[in-house]
């Protein structure tokens, strides 16, 4: 598993785009959206989605430490990244399109 610094190294700094993460979004879809945000080129957006996902996992797994939650969240995001790539969603613009279509309230 790659450390988060390696994952973030590929992100391009872009203007922040505030995302309203839907409160009732399914946790699996939230991981998909976090994976798309990772490759969207917007670091602030990625951080927002990752923080939301970690918060949700912390509710599901209250016995896990913050470090374990971080590791688990990154692992799930990497899995979802591979899934999106398999669907042909690999470019920055394709990931932004995925976010716009699937990750809004």
Tab-separated table of C-alpha atoms in Angstrom:
chain	number	residue	atom	x	y	z
A	1	UNK	CA	0.000	0.000	0.000
A	2	UNK	CA	1.341	3.426	-0.941
A	3	UNK	CA	1.669	6.051	1.789
A	4	UNK	CA	-0.703	8.996	1.527
A	5	UNK	CA	2.164	11.334	0.599
A	6	UNK	CA	2.767	9.289	-2.551
A	7	UNK	CA	-0.929	9.377	-3.415
A	8	UNK	CA	-1.077	13.122	-2.921
A	9	UNK	CA	2.095	13.755	-4.904
A	10	UNK	CA	0.205	13.149	-8.142
A	11	UNK	CA	-2.388	15.801	-7.404
A	12	UNK	CA	-2.140	19.130	-9.131
A	13	UNK	CA	-2.906	22.217	-7.111
A	14	UNK	CA	-6.100	23.705	-8.479
A	15	UNK	CA	-8.589	26.251	-7.184
A	16	UNK	CA	-10.549	24.881	-4.267
A	17	UNK	CA	-14.001	23.659	-5.123
A	18	UNK	CA	-16.157	23.214	-2.062
A	19	UNK	CA	-18.145	20.014	-2.166
A	20	UNK	CA	-21.272	19.464	-0.190
A	21	UNK	CA	-20.905	15.820	0.741
A	22	UNK	CA	-24.412	14.401	0.971
A	23	UNK	CA	-25.088	13.325	4.555
A	24	UNK	CA	-27.069	10.248	3.554
A	25	UNK	CA	-24.693	9.052	0.834
A	26	UNK	CA	-23.954	5.323	0.905
A	27	UNK	CA	-20.479	4.699	2.324
A	28	UNK	CA	-19.433	2.701	-0.754
A	29	UNK	CA	-20.422	5.528	-3.086
A	30	UNK	CA	-18.653	7.939	-0.751
A	31	UNK	CA	-15.460	5.910	-1.242
A	32	UNK	CA	-16.011	6.053	-5.032
A	33	UNK	CA	-16.402	9.825	-4.886
A	34	UNK	CA	-13.304	10.128	-2.701
A	35	UNK	CA	-11.358	8.112	-5.288
A	36	UNK	CA	-12.598	10.395	-8.065
A	37	UNK	CA	-11.706	13.452	-5.978
A	38	UNK	CA	-8.183	12.070	-5.552
A	39	UNK	CA	-7.650	12.205	-9.315
A	40	UNK	CA	-9.660	15.396	-9.928
A	41	UNK	CA	-6.622	17.658	-9.600
A	42	UNK	CA	-8.164	19.566	-6.687
A	43	UNK	CA	-6.288	18.922	-3.456
A	44	UNK	CA	-8.811	20.774	-1.287
A	45	UNK	CA	-11.632	18.689	-2.729
A	46	UNK	CA	-9.662	15.474	-2.119
A	47	UNK	CA	-8.970	16.506	1.481
A	48	UNK	CA	-12.645	17.295	2.046
A	49	UNK	CA	-13.860	13.955	0.689
A	50	UNK	CA	-11.155	11.999	2.528
A	51	UNK	CA	-11.992	13.722	5.822
A	52	UNK	CA	-15.673	12.919	5.306
A	53	UNK	CA	-14.909	9.289	4.510
A	54	UNK	CA	-12.652	8.908	7.552
A	55	UNK	CA	-15.355	10.449	9.739
A	56	UNK	CA	-17.896	7.960	8.397
A	57	UNK	CA	-15.536	4.986	8.905
A	58	UNK	CA	-14.833	6.176	12.458
A	59	UNK	CA	-18.569	5.872	13.160
A	60	UNK	CA	-18.693	2.380	11.669
A	61	UNK	CA	-15.497	1.206	13.398
A	62	UNK	CA	-15.360	3.035	16.754
A	63	UNK	CA	-12.709	0.696	18.187
A	64	UNK	CA	-10.157	1.599	15.501
A	65	UNK	CA	-7.548	4.276	16.146
A	66	UNK	CA	-7.243	7.370	13.948
A	67	UNK	CA	-4.209	5.811	12.248
A	68	UNK	CA	-6.121	2.588	11.554
A	69	UNK	CA	-9.057	4.564	10.150
A	70	UNK	CA	-6.668	6.528	7.911
A	71	UNK	CA	-5.041	3.335	6.643
A	72	UNK	CA	-8.410	1.663	6.072
A	73	UNK	CA	-9.828	4.681	4.233
A	74	UNK	CA	-6.788	4.960	1.953
A	75	UNK	CA	-7.012	1.242	1.185
A	76	UNK	CA	-10.680	1.503	0.226
A	77	UNK	CA	-9.990	4.592	-1.906
A	78	UNK	CA	-7.204	2.743	-3.735
A	79	UNK	CA	-9.610	-0.150	-4.395
A	80	UNK	CA	-12.242	2.240	-5.745
A	81	UNK	CA	-9.616	4.037	-7.855
A	82	UNK	CA	-8.826	0.735	-9.572
A	83	UNK	CA	-12.547	0.148	-10.109
A	84	UNK	CA	-13.013	3.573	-11.694
A	85	UNK	CA	-9.969	3.030	-13.915
A	86	UNK	CA	-11.468	-0.275	-15.028
A	87	UNK	CA	-14.585	1.651	-16.042
A	88	UNK	CA	-12.461	3.991	-18.179
A	89	UNK	CA	-12.510	6.851	-15.664
A	90	UNK	CA	-8.814	7.638	-15.565
A	91	UNK	CA	-8.216	11.221	-16.710
A	92	UNK	CA	-8.595	14.347	-14.615
A	93	UNK	CA	-11.568	15.482	-16.685
A	94	UNK	CA	-13.246	12.061	-16.472
A	95	UNK	CA	-12.906	12.102	-12.687
A	96	UNK	CA	-14.335	15.626	-12.500
A	97	UNK	CA	-17.259	14.502	-14.671
A	98	UNK	CA	-17.825	11.501	-12.381
A	99	UNK	CA	-17.871	13.807	-9.363
A	100	UNK	CA	-20.309	16.210	-11.028
A	101	UNK	CA	-22.703	13.429	-12.037
A	102	UNK	CA	-22.514	11.070	-9.063
A	103	UNK	CA	-21.330	12.946	-5.998
A	104	UNK	CA	-23.830	15.737	-5.454
A	105	UNK	CA	-26.684	15.879	-3.009
